Coordinates of C-alpha atoms in Angstrom, one line a residue:
M1 CA 54.4 -91.7 -81.1
K2 CA 57.7 -93.3 -81.9
I3 CA 59.9 -92.4 -78.9
S4 CA 60.0 -90.8 -75.5
I5 CA 63.3 -89.2 -74.3
I6 CA 63.3 -89.1 -70.5
I7 CA 65.7 -86.6 -69.0
P8 CA 66.1 -86.4 -65.2
V9 CA 67.3 -83.0 -64.1
Y10 CA 69.0 -82.0 -60.8
N11 CA 71.1 -78.8 -60.8
A12 CA 72.2 -79.2 -64.4
E13 CA 72.1 -75.6 -65.5
K14 CA 75.7 -75.8 -66.8
Y15 CA 74.9 -78.6 -69.2
L16 CA 71.2 -78.6 -69.8
K17 CA 71.2 -76.5 -73.0
R18 CA 73.7 -78.7 -74.6
C19 CA 71.7 -81.8 -73.8
L20 CA 68.3 -80.4 -74.9
N21 CA 69.7 -78.9 -78.1
S22 CA 71.2 -82.2 -79.1
V23 CA 68.0 -84.2 -78.4
I24 CA 65.8 -81.6 -80.3
E25 CA 68.2 -81.7 -83.3
S26 CA 68.3 -85.5 -83.3
L27 CA 64.5 -85.8 -83.2
G28 CA 64.0 -83.5 -86.2
K29 CA 60.7 -84.5 -87.8
I30 CA 60.4 -87.8 -85.9
E31 CA 57.2 -88.1 -83.9
G32 CA 58.4 -88.1 -80.3
E33 CA 58.3 -86.3 -77.0
I34 CA 60.9 -85.0 -74.5
L35 CA 60.1 -85.6 -70.9
I36 CA 62.1 -83.2 -68.7
I37 CA 61.7 -84.1 -65.0
D38 CA 63.0 -81.7 -62.4
N39 CA 64.2 -83.4 -59.2
K40 CA 64.1 -80.5 -56.7
S41 CA 66.8 -78.5 -58.4
T42 CA 68.1 -75.5 -56.5
D43 CA 70.0 -73.7 -59.3
N44 CA 68.6 -72.1 -62.5
S45 CA 67.7 -75.5 -64.1
L46 CA 64.0 -75.0 -63.7
I47 CA 64.1 -71.5 -65.4
L48 CA 65.9 -73.1 -68.3
M49 CA 63.4 -75.9 -68.5
K50 CA 60.5 -73.5 -68.5
A51 CA 62.1 -71.5 -71.3
Y52 CA 62.4 -74.6 -73.5
L53 CA 58.9 -75.6 -72.7
K54 CA 57.6 -72.2 -73.8
K55 CA 59.7 -72.5 -77.1
Y56 CA 58.7 -76.1 -77.8
P57 CA 55.3 -76.7 -76.2
K58 CA 54.3 -79.5 -78.6
L59 CA 57.6 -81.4 -78.1
I60 CA 58.5 -80.9 -74.5
K61 CA 56.7 -82.0 -71.3
L62 CA 57.9 -80.7 -68.0
F63 CA 57.3 -82.6 -64.8
D64 CA 58.2 -82.3 -61.1
C65 CA 59.3 -85.4 -59.2
T66 CA 59.8 -84.7 -55.5
T67 CA 61.2 -88.2 -54.6
P68 CA 65.0 -87.7 -54.7
G69 CA 67.3 -89.8 -56.8
A70 CA 67.8 -90.8 -60.5
A71 CA 66.0 -94.1 -59.9
A72 CA 62.8 -92.4 -58.8
V73 CA 62.9 -89.9 -61.6
R74 CA 63.5 -92.6 -64.3
N75 CA 60.6 -94.7 -62.9
F76 CA 58.4 -91.6 -62.9
G77 CA 59.4 -90.8 -66.5
A78 CA 58.8 -94.3 -67.7
K79 CA 55.2 -94.2 -66.3
K80 CA 54.5 -90.8 -68.0
A81 CA 56.0 -91.9 -71.4
R82 CA 53.8 -92.6 -74.4
G83 CA 56.3 -93.4 -77.1
D84 CA 56.8 -96.9 -78.6
Y85 CA 60.4 -96.7 -77.3
I86 CA 62.0 -95.0 -74.3
W87 CA 65.5 -93.6 -73.9
F88 CA 66.9 -92.4 -70.7
V89 CA 69.3 -89.5 -71.3
D90 CA 71.3 -87.7 -68.6
A91 CA 71.0 -84.0 -68.4
D92 CA 74.8 -83.4 -68.5
D93 CA 75.3 -85.5 -71.7
E94 CA 74.4 -85.2 -75.3
I95 CA 73.4 -87.4 -78.2
T96 CA 74.4 -87.3 -81.9
K97 CA 72.4 -85.7 -84.6
D98 CA 71.5 -89.0 -86.3
S99 CA 71.2 -91.2 -83.2
I100 CA 67.4 -91.3 -82.8
G101 CA 66.8 -92.1 -86.5
K102 CA 69.4 -94.8 -86.5
L103 CA 68.1 -96.4 -83.3
L104 CA 64.5 -96.5 -84.4
E105 CA 65.4 -97.9 -87.8
C106 CA 67.4 -100.6 -86.2
A107 CA 64.7 -101.4 -83.7
D108 CA 62.0 -101.6 -86.4
K109 CA 63.8 -104.2 -88.4
I110 CA 63.3 -106.9 -85.9
K111 CA 60.8 -105.2 -83.6
A112 CA 63.5 -105.2 -80.9
D113 CA 62.8 -105.0 -77.3
L114 CA 66.3 -103.7 -76.6
V115 CA 68.9 -101.9 -78.7
M116 CA 72.4 -101.2 -77.4
F117 CA 74.8 -98.8 -79.0
G118 CA 78.3 -97.4 -78.6
M119 CA 79.1 -94.6 -76.3
E120 CA 82.0 -92.1 -76.2
R121 CA 83.2 -91.2 -72.7
R122 CA 84.6 -87.7 -72.4
Y123 CA 86.8 -86.5 -69.5
P124 CA 87.4 -83.0 -68.2
D125 CA 91.1 -83.1 -69.4
G126 CA 90.0 -83.7 -73.0
K127 CA 90.7 -87.4 -73.1
K128 CA 88.1 -89.7 -74.7
N129 CA 87.5 -93.4 -74.8
Y130 CA 84.9 -95.6 -76.6
L131 CA 82.6 -98.1 -75.0
S132 CA 81.5 -100.4 -77.7
A133 CA 78.2 -102.1 -78.0
V134 CA 77.7 -105.9 -77.5
K135 CA 77.0 -107.1 -81.0
S136 CA 73.9 -109.2 -81.5
T137 CA 75.7 -111.3 -84.1
E138 CA 78.1 -112.8 -81.5
K139 CA 77.2 -116.3 -80.3
D140 CA 77.8 -115.3 -76.7
F141 CA 76.2 -111.9 -76.8
K142 CA 74.0 -112.5 -73.8
S143 CA 77.1 -113.5 -71.8
R144 CA 78.9 -110.4 -72.8
F145 CA 75.8 -108.2 -72.1
V146 CA 75.6 -109.6 -68.5
R147 CA 79.3 -108.9 -67.9
Y148 CA 79.2 -105.4 -69.5
G149 CA 77.6 -103.5 -66.7
L150 CA 76.1 -100.9 -69.0
G151 CA 74.1 -97.9 -67.8
P152 CA 70.5 -97.0 -68.8
V153 CA 71.6 -94.3 -71.2
Q154 CA 73.2 -96.9 -73.5
V155 CA 70.1 -98.7 -74.6
L156 CA 66.8 -98.0 -76.4
I157 CA 64.0 -99.8 -74.8
K158 CA 60.6 -100.9 -76.1
R159 CA 58.1 -99.4 -73.7
S160 CA 55.5 -102.2 -73.9
W161 CA 58.2 -104.7 -73.0
W162 CA 59.4 -102.6 -70.1
V163 CA 55.8 -102.3 -68.7
K164 CA 55.0 -106.0 -69.3
N165 CA 58.0 -107.1 -67.2
D166 CA 57.4 -104.4 -64.6
F167 CA 61.0 -103.2 -64.7
R168 CA 61.9 -100.6 -62.2
F169 CA 65.0 -99.1 -60.8
R170 CA 65.4 -99.6 -57.1
E171 CA 64.8 -96.2 -55.4
G172 CA 66.8 -94.8 -52.5
I173 CA 70.2 -96.1 -53.5
I174 CA 73.0 -95.3 -55.9
H175 CA 74.2 -98.1 -58.2
E176 CA 70.5 -98.6 -58.9
D177 CA 71.3 -99.3 -62.6
M178 CA 73.7 -102.0 -61.6
E179 CA 70.9 -104.0 -60.0
L180 CA 68.7 -103.9 -63.1
M181 CA 70.6 -103.4 -66.4
S182 CA 72.6 -106.6 -66.8
S183 CA 69.4 -108.7 -66.1
L184 CA 67.4 -107.2 -69.0
I185 CA 68.9 -109.6 -71.5
L186 CA 67.3 -112.5 -69.7
F187 CA 63.8 -111.4 -70.8
T188 CA 64.2 -111.1 -74.5
D189 CA 65.8 -112.6 -77.7
K190 CA 64.7 -109.5 -79.7
Y191 CA 68.0 -107.7 -79.2
A192 CA 69.9 -105.5 -81.7
A193 CA 73.0 -103.3 -81.5
I194 CA 74.7 -100.4 -83.3
D195 CA 78.4 -100.3 -82.6
E196 CA 78.8 -96.6 -83.2
P197 CA 79.2 -93.7 -80.7
L198 CA 75.7 -92.4 -80.6
Y199 CA 76.0 -90.9 -77.1
F200 CA 78.5 -88.7 -75.5
Y201 CA 78.9 -89.3 -71.8
Y202 CA 80.7 -86.6 -69.9
Q203 CA 82.6 -87.8 -66.8
N204 CA 81.5 -85.3 -64.3
S205 CA 83.6 -85.2 -61.1
N206 CA 80.5 -83.9 -59.2
S207 CA 78.3 -86.8 -60.1
V208 CA 76.8 -89.0 -57.4
L209 CA 79.2 -91.8 -58.3
H210 CA 82.3 -89.6 -58.0
K211 CA 82.1 -88.0 -54.6
T212 CA 85.1 -86.2 -53.1
T213 CA 83.7 -86.4 -49.6
F214 CA 82.5 -89.4 -47.7
D215 CA 78.8 -90.5 -48.2
T216 CA 77.2 -93.6 -46.7
H217 CA 75.7 -94.3 -50.1
I218 CA 79.1 -95.8 -51.0
F219 CA 77.8 -99.0 -49.3
D220 CA 74.8 -99.2 -51.7
I221 CA 77.0 -101.5 -53.8
F222 CA 76.0 -104.3 -51.5
P223 CA 72.1 -104.1 -51.9
A224 CA 72.6 -103.4 -55.6
L225 CA 74.6 -106.6 -56.2
T226 CA 72.3 -108.6 -53.9
G227 CA 69.3 -107.3 -56.0
L228 CA 71.0 -108.3 -59.2
Y229 CA 71.7 -111.8 -58.0
E230 CA 68.0 -112.1 -56.9
R231 CA 66.8 -111.2 -60.4
F232 CA 68.9 -114.0 -61.9
K233 CA 67.8 -116.4 -59.2
N234 CA 64.1 -115.6 -59.8
A235 CA 64.7 -116.1 -63.6
S236 CA 66.4 -119.5 -62.8
A237 CA 69.5 -118.2 -64.6
T238 CA 72.2 -118.3 -61.8
K239 CA 73.7 -121.5 -63.2
T240 CA 73.6 -120.5 -66.8
F241 CA 75.3 -117.2 -66.0
H242 CA 77.4 -118.3 -63.1
D243 CA 80.8 -117.3 -64.5
E244 CA 79.4 -114.0 -65.8
L245 CA 78.0 -113.1 -62.4
E246 CA 81.2 -114.1 -60.7
W247 CA 83.2 -111.8 -63.0
F248 CA 80.7 -109.0 -62.5
F249 CA 80.8 -109.3 -58.7
I250 CA 84.6 -109.5 -58.6
W251 CA 85.1 -106.5 -60.9
N252 CA 82.5 -104.2 -59.3
L253 CA 83.0 -105.1 -55.6
L254 CA 86.6 -106.3 -55.2
I255 CA 88.2 -104.0 -57.8
D256 CA 86.2 -101.0 -58.8
S257 CA 84.5 -100.3 -55.4
V258 CA 87.7 -100.9 -53.4
K259 CA 89.1 -97.8 -55.0
D260 CA 86.1 -95.8 -53.7
F261 CA 86.5 -97.3 -50.2
A262 CA 90.2 -96.6 -50.2
A263 CA 89.6 -92.9 -50.9
F264 CA 88.1 -92.6 -47.4
P265 CA 90.4 -94.6 -45.1
E266 CA 89.0 -93.1 -41.9

C-alpha cells in the first residue's frame, strides 16, 4: 500500500464532504487507504463518515479515538496506518486532484523520508496567500525548514522512518505540532520538496488556535517551545541551529503569541 491519509474529525460536518471528496479524487487508482478518525464529535460528522464508509468500504477505514485533541488522533492514526507514506489532512481542508500522485512520484525518486509542498491559505473573506515549500536544492534548506514552523498537513512522511524515530505529537496541549515539526529535518538527509500549492488550508475562525473566548490552553505555547528545544538538545543540535531557534522563539512567543495574549487583557 502506497499511502495512508489520516483525517482527524471533530464536529466537521460543514466541511467533511469537501475534504473526503478531494482525497478520494486525488487517490484515483493509487493503492492507498483513508483513515477517518472520529474524536467524540457531537454534530452529524459520524453520520457522514459512516455514509462514506458504506460507499467506499475498501478505501475507507473508520475509527473512534476517545482521547481528546488533534495530537492524540494523529498519533492514533499513525499507529493504524499501513501505507508506505502517511499524510495528515485536516477535515476542514482539501487537497488538489494531482497532489497524491505528484508527492509519491517525488518521494520515490530519492526514497525520501520527508516531502514538503506548497500550501494555499484561504480566508473567509475570499483572500488567499501562498505558503511556499522549502526547496531541497537550497544550501541552507535545513536552516529554513527549522525557521518555517510548518504544520503536519504540509509534509508527506515515510511511515517506516516515523516509526523508527518514535515520533509522536505531545498530547494534551495545543501547539503540539510546533514542538515536533521543525525538528524532523534533524533526522534525515532524504528530503524533497514540491513548490506548488497541493493543499488548500481554510482559515477557520472556530479552530482551536483562533479562539474568541479565553482558554487556558493559550499558555501551551510554553511547554511546546520547551519541548522543541529539548528535541534539539537531545540531538546535539542547539549550537548548529542557535540562530534559527532564536528566530523561531522570538517570532512565535514575542510576536505571534503576544497578539493572542493581548486579545484577553483581563
